[in-house]
Amino acid sequence: MIDYNERIPNNVNLSENKVLQRALEQWQPSFLQWWKEMGPDDSGNFDVYLRTAISVDPSGWAHFDHVKMPDYRWGIFLTPSEADKKITFGDHKGEDVWQEVPGEYRSTLRRIIVTQGDTEPASVEQQRHLGLTAPSLYDLRNLFQVNVEEGRHLWAMVYLLHAYFGRDGREEGEALLERRSGDADNPRILTAFNEKTPDWLSFFMFTFMTDRDGKFQLASLAESAFEPLSRTCKFMLTEEAHHLFVGESGIARAIQRTCEVMNQLKTDDPARLRAAGVIDLPTLQKYVNFHFSVTSDLYGSEISSNAATYYTTGLKGRFEESKLSDDHKLDGDSYEVMDIAGDKIITQSVAALSTLNERLRDDWVADVQAGVDRWNRVPEKLGVPFRFKLPHKGFHRKIGLFADLCVSPDGQILAPAEWARRQTDWLPTAEDRLYVHSLMGRCVEPGKYANWIAAPARGINNQAADFEYVRFN
Ligand SMILES: [Fe+2]
Ligand SMILES: [Fe+2]
């Protein structure tokens, strides 16, 4: 059970480890200061209908209430440990899981935790101005829920750093509050987390695509031989599911609204749809292309010796490792990856151990595709012939095999001049972005929605359509 009488709510018996408790209590005011400076704009006094974890049980862990965000009970929650748990993959397969960090893996594991931890506050920073242009109270509440939970994910990683990495860990905990998304001198670690999230369409695409990268990273860390990391990530995954829902349903509602107006006006002319204040489907497709390609880069190079090492040493498994039926060592196994032969993209078999980044990316792509298929039911149901399509994996990439190539959404390698001529058909142009920005007015009357987005099918925690999710005071 989670103890909310503690200054730092937790289910790890923090009060029994005074040194650790004191270190985290010293970090807490710095975190709150960071939230004040970099959390959602001017939101300190809002009462927000938030869910808070009351247990780590998969069934019924959430409690809903109006809370001021600075009073949100950020804490440390791990899923229960399993008795007699063994390592399920790599060279240590079959040995007991680790309760402490083996010395030889210390710096690698710390780097993995810091890199994951850095994305959590980064996304809060990226999203901090969105509250000013919320399309509804419902959406505003969802944004804030995502933000407080990303803050809690930072807590989760800082707990591991403090508890298992000594002074180095405490220093990393400080640095996590010092880097800033997009800062020229001290940026966040990963490129995608230094991009702007300038509007709600980008926010929904980000939570659909990029939080889903989070899901796959956390899922492979949940397989880790280092049990505290595994248990931490398992609980984070339960929170992540809501972030993915926010993104997927947000885009689905924008598609629905556009299709409704297309039917009313009996047109698919983007100019007429824009005049009617909705986002035409080709523009939505361009945002899909952009966020899909930028997020793809987060998985790193197709061939990676680091990824192989993480696996053989037991630090990071595959997605759903325990459910896969092979030897969980991958000696002699192969995996198909893309390669370039002249001006063609081909596939070839490569030693599976070296392709684990690509494999995780492929697992993510399949999950994204399933979401896109669900989106496509919206136009299908409304009799609109348009269907969304993911671009080729090589499209608009900055990292790995395709980094120096120009690849069209259907997988043709293009000359740079042709790419330059056609890319405005495939990626949002400055004009597209300006149009989308122009729609972002603030709509916060209970039960009302901005013109470009449909109301959700049901309220959060089954609340009524006009429920006051946020009170501004
Ligand atoms: Fe997160
Ligand atoms: Fe998330």
Short mmCIF file of C-alpha atoms and ligand atoms in Angstrom, two decimals:
data_model
loop_
_atom_site.label_atom_id
_atom_site.label_comp_id
_atom_site.label_asym_id
_atom_site.label_seq_id
_atom_site.Cartn_x
_atom_site.Cartn_y
_atom_site.Cartn_z
CA MET A 1 0.00 0.00 0.00
CA ILE A 2 1.05 3.59 -0.55
CA ASP A 3 1.72 5.66 2.55
CA TYR A 4 0.34 9.19 2.10
CA ASN A 5 1.19 10.26 5.62
CA GLU A 6 4.81 10.56 4.57
CA ARG A 7 6.22 13.75 3.14
CA ILE A 8 7.16 11.66 0.11
CA PRO A 9 4.39 9.12 -0.54
CA ASN A 10 5.92 5.73 -1.23
CA ASN A 11 5.56 1.99 -1.05
CA VAL A 12 9.26 1.29 -0.58
CA ASN A 13 9.46 1.75 3.22
CA LEU A 14 11.36 4.97 2.75
CA SER A 15 11.12 5.81 6.48
CA GLU A 16 13.30 2.78 7.24
CA ASN A 17 16.19 4.23 5.24
CA LYS A 18 16.87 7.60 6.87
CA VAL A 19 19.85 8.50 4.68
CA LEU A 20 17.91 7.95 1.49
CA GLN A 21 14.82 9.64 2.88
CA ARG A 22 16.81 12.72 3.82
CA ALA A 23 18.49 12.87 0.40
CA LEU A 24 15.16 12.71 -1.39
CA GLU A 25 13.63 15.25 0.99
CA GLN A 26 16.43 17.58 0.01
CA TRP A 27 15.73 17.02 -3.67
CA GLN A 28 11.98 17.61 -3.20
CA PRO A 29 12.09 21.44 -2.88
CA SER A 30 14.28 21.64 -5.99
CA PHE A 31 11.73 19.57 -7.85
CA LEU A 32 8.88 21.85 -6.68
CA GLN A 33 10.90 24.89 -7.70
CA TRP A 34 11.43 23.32 -11.14
CA TRP A 35 7.68 22.62 -11.40
CA LYS A 36 6.93 26.23 -10.52
CA GLU A 37 9.34 27.53 -13.16
CA MET A 38 8.89 24.97 -15.93
CA GLY A 39 5.56 23.26 -15.22
CA PRO A 40 2.27 24.32 -16.86
CA ASP A 41 2.01 28.11 -17.22
CA ASP A 42 0.27 30.02 -14.41
CA SER A 43 -1.53 26.91 -13.23
CA GLY A 44 -0.52 26.92 -9.56
CA ASN A 45 -3.92 27.93 -8.28
CA PHE A 46 -6.14 25.76 -10.52
CA ASP A 47 -8.15 22.92 -9.01
CA VAL A 48 -7.71 20.05 -11.44
CA TYR A 49 -9.65 16.79 -11.47
CA LEU A 50 -6.67 14.45 -11.22
CA ARG A 51 -6.23 10.79 -10.54
CA THR A 52 -3.70 9.81 -7.91
CA ALA A 53 -2.32 6.34 -7.30
CA ILE A 54 -3.69 4.79 -4.09
CA SER A 55 -2.22 1.34 -4.63
CA VAL A 56 -0.01 -0.33 -7.20
CA ASP A 57 -2.63 -3.00 -7.79
CA PRO A 58 -3.45 -3.22 -11.51
CA SER A 59 -7.15 -3.12 -10.61
CA GLY A 60 -8.37 0.08 -9.03
CA TRP A 61 -5.23 2.01 -8.22
CA ALA A 62 -6.67 5.39 -9.06
CA HIS A 63 -8.41 7.94 -6.87
CA PHE A 64 -9.99 11.01 -8.55
CA ASP A 65 -10.34 14.42 -6.93
CA HIS A 66 -9.85 18.14 -7.57
CA VAL A 67 -6.27 18.97 -6.59
CA LYS A 68 -3.99 21.96 -7.02
CA MET A 69 -1.11 20.65 -9.10
CA PRO A 70 1.67 21.82 -6.81
CA ASP A 71 -0.07 19.71 -4.12
CA TYR A 72 -0.16 16.58 -6.29
CA ARG A 73 1.29 13.72 -4.25
CA TRP A 74 4.33 12.90 -6.34
CA GLY A 75 5.90 9.81 -4.92
CA ILE A 76 7.71 6.53 -5.37
CA PHE A 77 5.65 3.55 -6.41
CA LEU A 78 7.00 0.18 -7.48
CA THR A 79 5.01 -2.93 -8.35
CA PRO A 80 5.43 -5.70 -5.75
CA SER A 81 8.51 -7.86 -6.04
CA GLU A 82 8.02 -11.44 -7.14
CA ALA A 83 9.43 -14.14 -4.90
CA ASP A 84 12.43 -16.02 -6.27
CA LYS A 85 12.50 -14.07 -9.52
CA LYS A 86 15.13 -15.11 -12.08
CA ILE A 87 16.77 -13.22 -14.93
CA THR A 88 14.94 -14.13 -18.14
CA PHE A 89 17.48 -13.34 -20.88
CA GLY A 90 21.11 -12.73 -21.78
CA ASP A 91 24.30 -14.21 -20.34
CA HIS A 92 22.88 -14.20 -16.78
CA LYS A 93 19.65 -15.98 -17.72
CA GLY A 94 18.45 -18.24 -14.90
CA GLU A 95 20.40 -16.43 -12.15
CA ASP A 96 18.61 -14.48 -9.39
CA VAL A 97 17.58 -10.94 -10.36
CA TRP A 98 19.79 -8.20 -8.88
CA GLN A 99 18.71 -6.15 -5.88
CA GLU A 100 21.86 -4.05 -6.16
CA VAL A 101 23.71 -2.79 -9.22
CA PRO A 102 26.68 -4.99 -10.18
CA GLY A 103 29.82 -2.83 -10.19
CA GLU A 104 30.74 -3.61 -13.80
CA TYR A 105 27.36 -2.36 -15.10
CA ARG A 106 27.09 0.65 -12.87
CA SER A 107 27.91 3.42 -15.30
CA THR A 108 25.94 1.88 -18.18
CA LEU A 109 22.86 1.38 -16.05
CA ARG A 110 23.13 4.88 -14.64
CA ARG A 111 23.28 6.25 -18.19
CA ILE A 112 20.17 4.27 -19.18
CA ILE A 113 18.24 5.56 -16.16
CA VAL A 114 19.38 9.15 -16.67
CA THR A 115 18.44 9.07 -20.36
CA GLN A 116 14.97 7.75 -19.56
CA GLY A 117 14.62 10.16 -16.62
CA ASP A 118 15.57 13.15 -18.77
CA THR A 119 12.61 12.65 -21.14
CA GLU A 120 10.10 13.00 -18.29
CA PRO A 121 10.66 16.65 -17.25
CA ALA A 122 11.53 17.46 -20.89
CA SER A 123 8.00 16.73 -22.08
CA VAL A 124 6.52 18.86 -19.28
CA GLU A 125 8.73 21.71 -20.45
CA GLN A 126 7.74 21.17 -24.08
CA GLN A 127 4.04 21.29 -23.17
CA ARG A 128 4.04 24.10 -20.65
CA HIS A 129 2.27 26.76 -22.74
CA LEU A 130 -0.49 24.53 -24.10
CA GLY A 131 -2.88 25.29 -21.25
CA LEU A 132 -3.37 28.77 -22.69
CA THR A 133 -4.97 27.36 -25.85
CA ALA A 134 -6.85 24.33 -24.53
CA PRO A 135 -9.73 23.22 -26.80
CA SER A 136 -11.82 22.28 -23.73
CA LEU A 137 -11.74 21.76 -19.96
CA TYR A 138 -11.67 18.02 -20.61
CA ASP A 139 -8.53 18.36 -22.73
CA LEU A 140 -6.95 20.79 -20.30
CA ARG A 141 -7.41 18.30 -17.51
CA ASN A 142 -5.88 15.52 -19.62
CA LEU A 143 -2.86 17.70 -20.40
CA PHE A 144 -2.35 18.39 -16.70
CA GLN A 145 -2.77 14.72 -15.82
CA VAL A 146 -0.08 13.80 -18.33
CA ASN A 147 2.16 16.57 -16.95
CA VAL A 148 1.90 15.57 -13.28
CA GLU A 149 2.53 11.93 -14.20
CA GLU A 150 5.62 12.81 -16.23
CA GLY A 151 6.73 14.66 -13.11
CA ARG A 152 6.16 11.48 -11.13
CA HIS A 153 8.16 9.49 -13.68
CA LEU A 154 11.02 11.82 -12.95
CA TRP A 155 10.60 10.96 -9.27
CA ALA A 156 10.70 7.27 -10.17
CA MET A 157 14.06 7.61 -11.92
CA VAL A 158 15.52 9.95 -9.29
CA TYR A 159 14.59 7.43 -6.60
CA LEU A 160 16.66 4.78 -8.42
CA LEU A 161 19.56 7.19 -8.82
CA HIS A 162 19.52 8.16 -5.14
CA ALA A 163 18.93 4.68 -3.80
CA TYR A 164 21.45 2.75 -5.90
CA PHE A 165 24.07 5.11 -7.33
CA GLY A 166 25.40 7.04 -4.35
CA ARG A 167 26.86 10.46 -4.87
CA ASP A 168 26.94 10.13 -8.68
CA GLY A 169 23.24 9.37 -8.57
CA ARG A 170 22.46 12.43 -6.44
CA GLU A 171 24.42 14.62 -8.84
CA GLU A 172 22.51 13.20 -11.79
CA GLY A 173 19.30 13.96 -9.86
CA GLU A 174 20.30 17.61 -9.66
CA ALA A 175 21.30 17.74 -13.33
CA LEU A 176 17.89 16.38 -14.35
CA LEU A 177 16.37 19.57 -12.94
CA GLU A 178 18.97 21.81 -14.57
CA ARG A 179 18.78 20.79 -18.23
CA ARG A 180 16.00 22.51 -20.16
CA SER A 181 14.18 21.42 -23.30
CA GLY A 182 15.47 23.43 -26.27
CA ASP A 183 18.11 25.29 -24.25
CA ALA A 184 21.16 26.16 -26.37
CA ASP A 185 23.66 25.66 -23.53
CA ASN A 186 22.13 22.89 -21.45
CA PRO A 187 19.56 21.01 -23.56
CA ARG A 188 17.75 17.75 -22.83
CA ILE A 189 19.63 14.62 -23.88
CA LEU A 190 17.53 13.40 -26.84
CA THR A 191 16.76 15.55 -29.90
CA ALA A 192 13.02 14.86 -30.05
CA PHE A 193 12.74 16.23 -26.51
CA ASN A 194 14.24 19.55 -27.52
CA GLU A 195 11.63 20.17 -30.23
CA LYS A 196 8.72 22.48 -29.50
CA THR A 197 5.23 21.16 -28.87
CA PRO A 198 3.66 24.36 -30.17
CA ASP A 199 -0.01 23.42 -30.52
CA TRP A 200 -2.57 20.82 -29.50
CA LEU A 201 -2.33 18.88 -32.74
CA SER A 202 1.38 18.43 -32.03
CA PHE A 203 0.58 17.51 -28.42
CA PHE A 204 -1.82 14.77 -29.47
CA MET A 205 0.65 13.48 -32.08
CA PHE A 206 3.40 13.56 -29.45
CA THR A 207 1.41 11.61 -26.88
CA PHE A 208 0.32 9.13 -29.57
CA MET A 209 3.78 8.59 -31.13
CA THR A 210 6.41 9.70 -28.62
CA ASP A 211 4.78 8.59 -25.38
CA ARG A 212 4.43 5.27 -27.21
CA ASP A 213 8.19 5.23 -27.63
CA GLY A 214 8.18 5.69 -23.83
CA LYS A 215 5.95 2.65 -23.53
CA PHE A 216 8.36 0.48 -25.54
CA GLN A 217 11.46 1.75 -23.73
CA LEU A 218 9.81 1.18 -20.34
CA ALA A 219 8.56 -2.24 -21.39
CA SER A 220 12.06 -3.37 -22.36
CA LEU A 221 13.49 -1.92 -19.12
CA ALA A 222 10.73 -3.72 -17.20
CA GLU A 223 12.49 -6.93 -18.31
CA SER A 224 15.77 -5.78 -16.72
CA ALA A 225 17.78 -8.04 -14.42
CA PHE A 226 18.03 -5.06 -12.04
CA GLU A 227 14.80 -5.65 -10.21
CA PRO A 228 14.15 -2.18 -8.75
CA LEU A 229 14.31 -0.77 -12.29
CA SER A 230 11.99 -3.47 -13.57
CA ARG A 231 9.40 -2.88 -10.84
CA THR A 232 9.58 0.90 -11.27
CA CYS A 233 8.99 0.67 -15.01
CA LYS A 234 6.08 -1.71 -14.60
CA PHE A 235 4.17 0.84 -12.56
CA MET A 236 5.12 3.68 -14.92
CA LEU A 237 3.59 1.67 -17.78
CA THR A 238 0.18 1.76 -16.11
CA GLU A 239 0.33 5.57 -16.12
CA GLU A 240 1.68 5.67 -19.69
CA ALA A 241 -1.44 3.92 -21.01
CA HIS A 242 -3.51 7.03 -20.27
CA HIS A 243 -1.03 9.27 -22.12
CA LEU A 244 -1.41 7.09 -25.22
CA PHE A 245 -5.18 7.27 -24.88
CA VAL A 246 -5.05 11.07 -24.73
CA GLY A 247 -3.07 11.19 -27.97
CA GLU A 248 -4.99 8.58 -29.90
CA SER A 249 -8.43 9.85 -28.93
CA GLY A 250 -7.38 13.48 -29.44
CA ILE A 251 -6.42 12.82 -33.07
CA ALA A 252 -9.49 10.61 -33.60
CA ARG A 253 -11.70 13.49 -32.43
CA ALA A 254 -9.99 15.93 -34.81
CA ILE A 255 -10.49 13.45 -37.68
CA GLN A 256 -14.12 12.98 -36.70
CA ARG A 257 -14.82 16.69 -36.63
CA THR A 258 -13.20 17.23 -40.04
CA CYS A 259 -15.13 14.33 -41.59
CA GLU A 260 -18.38 15.71 -40.17
CA VAL A 261 -17.73 19.11 -41.77
CA MET A 262 -16.68 17.41 -45.04
CA ASN A 263 -20.07 15.71 -45.09
CA GLN A 264 -21.96 18.88 -44.20
CA LEU A 265 -20.24 20.91 -46.91
CA LYS A 266 -19.99 17.96 -49.33
CA THR A 267 -16.36 18.79 -50.07
CA ASP A 268 -12.82 17.56 -49.56
CA ASP A 269 -11.31 20.86 -50.71
CA PRO A 270 -8.73 21.83 -48.05
CA ALA A 271 -9.30 25.55 -48.66
CA ARG A 272 -13.02 25.27 -47.99
CA LEU A 273 -12.45 23.07 -44.94
CA ARG A 274 -9.94 25.53 -43.56
CA ALA A 275 -12.40 28.33 -44.15
CA ALA A 276 -14.81 26.28 -42.04
CA GLY A 277 -12.20 26.09 -39.25
CA VAL A 278 -11.25 22.41 -39.28
CA ILE A 279 -7.96 20.65 -40.07
CA ASP A 280 -8.10 19.06 -43.53
CA LEU A 281 -7.11 15.38 -43.58
CA PRO A 282 -4.01 15.84 -45.82
CA THR A 283 -2.61 18.26 -43.22
CA LEU A 284 -3.28 15.73 -40.46
CA GLN A 285 -1.42 13.16 -42.58
CA LYS A 286 1.58 15.51 -42.81
CA TYR A 287 1.66 15.79 -39.01
CA VAL A 288 1.54 11.98 -38.82
CA ASN A 289 4.53 11.81 -41.20
CA PHE A 290 6.50 14.34 -39.17
CA HIS A 291 5.92 12.86 -35.71
CA PHE A 292 6.36 9.29 -36.93
CA SER A 293 9.76 10.04 -38.47
CA VAL A 294 11.07 12.18 -35.61
CA THR A 295 10.03 9.60 -33.03
CA SER A 296 11.52 6.76 -35.11
CA ASP A 297 14.91 8.34 -34.59
CA LEU A 298 14.63 7.82 -30.82
CA TYR A 299 15.34 4.10 -31.28
CA GLY A 300 18.83 4.85 -32.60
CA SER A 301 20.79 3.09 -35.33
CA GLU A 302 19.51 -0.10 -36.92
CA ILE A 303 22.75 -1.89 -36.09
CA SER A 304 24.03 -1.19 -32.59
CA SER A 305 26.69 -2.87 -30.49
CA ASN A 306 25.46 -0.95 -27.42
CA ALA A 307 22.01 -2.48 -27.77
CA ALA A 308 23.64 -5.92 -28.04
CA THR A 309 25.62 -5.28 -24.85
CA TYR A 310 22.57 -4.06 -22.94
CA TYR A 311 20.89 -7.32 -23.88
CA THR A 312 23.66 -9.84 -23.20
CA THR A 313 24.41 -8.19 -19.85
CA GLY A 314 20.73 -8.31 -18.84
CA LEU A 315 20.19 -4.57 -18.50
CA LYS A 316 17.49 -4.16 -21.17
CA GLY A 317 15.37 -6.91 -22.72
CA ARG A 318 13.15 -7.05 -25.76
CA PHE A 319 9.51 -5.95 -25.78
CA GLU A 320 7.59 -8.66 -23.90
CA GLU A 321 10.77 -10.72 -23.55
CA SER A 322 9.17 -13.16 -21.13
CA LYS A 323 6.40 -13.96 -23.63
CA LEU A 324 8.77 -14.74 -26.51
CA SER A 325 9.59 -18.36 -27.18
CA ASP A 326 13.25 -18.63 -28.11
CA ASP A 327 16.44 -19.19 -26.14
CA HIS A 328 16.48 -15.54 -24.88
CA LYS A 329 20.18 -15.35 -25.71
CA LEU A 330 19.92 -14.86 -29.49
CA ASP A 331 23.22 -16.67 -30.21
CA GLY A 332 23.22 -17.45 -33.91
CA ASP A 333 19.74 -15.94 -34.48
CA SER A 334 19.17 -13.47 -37.26
CA TYR A 335 16.75 -10.59 -37.87
CA GLU A 336 15.74 -8.76 -41.04
CA VAL A 337 16.83 -5.16 -41.36
CA MET A 338 16.82 -2.76 -44.27
CA ASP A 339 19.92 -1.87 -46.22
CA ILE A 340 20.79 0.20 -49.26
CA ALA A 341 21.98 -1.39 -52.50
CA GLY A 342 22.72 1.28 -55.10
CA ASP A 343 19.53 3.32 -55.35
CA LYS A 344 17.32 0.59 -53.89
CA ILE A 345 16.23 -0.24 -50.37
CA ILE A 346 16.57 -3.96 -49.71
CA THR A 347 16.22 -6.18 -46.65
CA GLN A 348 18.86 -8.51 -45.36
CA SER A 349 19.39 -10.87 -42.44
CA VAL A 350 21.78 -9.73 -39.75
CA ALA A 351 22.87 -11.19 -36.40
CA ALA A 352 19.84 -10.63 -34.17
CA LEU A 353 21.86 -9.35 -31.22
CA SER A 354 23.06 -6.35 -33.18
CA THR A 355 19.54 -5.41 -34.38
CA LEU A 356 17.73 -4.95 -31.08
CA ASN A 357 17.14 -1.23 -31.65
CA GLU A 358 15.52 -2.02 -34.97
CA ARG A 359 13.46 -4.79 -33.48
CA LEU A 360 12.11 -2.48 -30.77
CA ARG A 361 11.37 0.13 -33.44
CA ASP A 362 9.49 -2.52 -35.44
CA ASP A 363 7.45 -3.45 -32.36
CA TRP A 364 6.62 0.24 -31.92
CA VAL A 365 5.71 0.62 -35.62
CA ALA A 366 3.27 -2.29 -35.35
CA ASP A 367 1.65 -0.64 -32.31
CA VAL A 368 1.47 2.74 -34.08
CA GLN A 369 -0.04 1.03 -37.13
CA ALA A 370 -2.76 -0.54 -34.97
CA GLY A 371 -3.64 2.95 -33.72
CA VAL A 372 -3.71 4.32 -37.27
CA ASP A 373 -6.05 1.47 -38.25
CA ARG A 374 -8.36 2.53 -35.41
CA TRP A 375 -8.23 6.15 -36.66
CA ASN A 376 -9.19 4.97 -40.13
CA ARG A 377 -12.45 3.58 -38.81
CA VAL A 378 -13.61 7.16 -38.27
CA PRO A 379 -13.63 8.25 -41.96
CA GLU A 380 -14.80 4.76 -42.90
CA LYS A 381 -17.84 5.06 -40.64
CA LEU A 382 -18.64 8.55 -41.90
CA GLY A 383 -18.35 7.54 -45.56
CA VAL A 384 -15.21 9.60 -46.25
CA PRO A 385 -12.80 7.75 -48.59
CA PHE A 386 -9.54 9.15 -47.07
CA ARG A 387 -7.27 6.69 -45.18
CA PHE A 388 -4.19 7.53 -43.08
CA LYS A 389 -0.96 5.75 -43.92
CA LEU A 390 2.37 5.54 -42.14
CA PRO A 391 5.34 6.63 -44.23
CA HIS A 392 8.23 4.30 -45.05
CA LYS A 393 10.67 3.79 -42.15
CA GLY A 394 13.37 5.60 -44.13
CA PHE A 395 11.30 8.75 -44.62
CA HIS A 396 12.73 11.97 -43.12
CA ARG A 397 15.22 10.26 -40.83
CA LYS A 398 18.16 11.93 -39.09
CA ILE A 399 19.70 8.89 -37.40
CA GLY A 400 20.89 5.55 -38.74
CA LEU A 401 20.94 4.01 -42.19
CA PHE A 402 18.67 6.59 -43.81
CA ALA A 403 20.15 9.69 -42.19
CA ASP A 404 21.89 10.93 -45.34
CA LEU A 405 19.24 9.80 -47.81
CA CYS A 406 16.09 11.42 -49.13
CA VAL A 407 13.34 8.80 -49.00
CA SER A 408 9.75 9.44 -50.07
CA PRO A 409 6.82 8.24 -47.93
CA ASP A 410 6.40 5.26 -50.28
CA GLY A 411 10.04 4.25 -49.95
CA GLN A 412 11.70 5.62 -53.10
CA ILE A 413 15.19 7.06 -52.77
CA LEU A 414 15.06 10.55 -54.31
CA ALA A 415 17.65 13.00 -55.54
CA PRO A 416 17.96 15.90 -53.05
CA ALA A 417 16.51 18.35 -55.58
CA GLU A 418 13.41 16.23 -56.05
CA TRP A 419 13.03 15.83 -52.30
CA ALA A 420 13.30 19.60 -51.87
CA ARG A 421 10.59 20.11 -54.49
CA ARG A 422 8.17 17.55 -53.06
CA GLN A 423 8.69 17.63 -49.31
CA THR A 424 6.01 20.30 -48.85
CA ASP A 425 3.50 17.61 -49.92
CA TRP A 426 4.70 15.34 -47.12
CA LEU A 427 5.70 17.45 -44.13
CA PRO A 428 3.85 20.35 -42.49
CA THR A 429 4.87 23.62 -44.13
CA ALA A 430 5.21 26.92 -42.28
CA GLU A 431 1.83 27.81 -43.74
CA ASP A 432 0.23 24.58 -42.49
CA ARG A 433 1.61 25.21 -39.03
CA LEU A 434 0.38 28.79 -39.05
CA TYR A 435 -3.07 27.59 -40.01
CA VAL A 436 -3.11 25.02 -37.20
CA HIS A 437 -1.89 27.66 -34.74
CA SER A 438 -4.66 29.99 -35.88
CA LEU A 439 -7.23 27.45 -34.63
CA MET A 440 -5.79 27.31 -31.14
CA GLY A 441 -8.15 29.52 -29.18
CA ARG A 442 -8.95 28.89 -25.56
CA CYS A 443 -12.26 27.09 -25.00
CA VAL A 444 -12.89 26.46 -21.31
CA GLU A 445 -16.64 26.69 -20.83
CA PRO A 446 -17.78 23.39 -19.26
CA GLY A 447 -19.05 21.02 -21.96
CA LYS A 448 -17.88 23.22 -24.88
CA TYR A 449 -15.25 22.21 -27.44
CA ALA A 450 -13.21 24.20 -29.94
CA ASN A 451 -14.58 24.01 -33.46
CA TRP A 452 -11.77 21.83 -34.82
CA ILE A 453 -12.28 18.90 -32.43
CA ALA A 454 -15.24 16.67 -31.58
CA ALA A 455 -16.36 16.03 -28.01
CA PRO A 456 -15.08 12.76 -26.50
CA ALA A 457 -17.35 9.73 -26.43
CA ARG A 458 -17.33 9.74 -22.61
CA GLY A 459 -16.00 11.79 -19.73
CA ILE A 460 -13.03 11.03 -17.49
CA ASN A 461 -14.12 8.65 -14.73
CA ASN A 462 -17.57 8.70 -16.42
CA GLN A 463 -18.23 12.31 -15.47
CA ALA A 464 -21.11 14.19 -17.12
CA ALA A 465 -20.56 16.08 -20.40
CA ASP A 466 -20.48 19.49 -18.68
CA PHE A 467 -18.33 18.44 -15.72
CA GLU A 468 -15.97 21.14 -14.45
CA TYR A 469 -12.65 19.32 -14.87
CA VAL A 470 -10.65 22.43 -14.03
CA ARG A 471 -11.67 25.28 -11.71
CA PHE A 472 -9.60 28.39 -12.22
CA ASN A 473 -10.41 30.19 -8.92
FE FE B 1 6.80 9.31 -18.74
FE FE B 2 4.05 9.63 -20.89
#
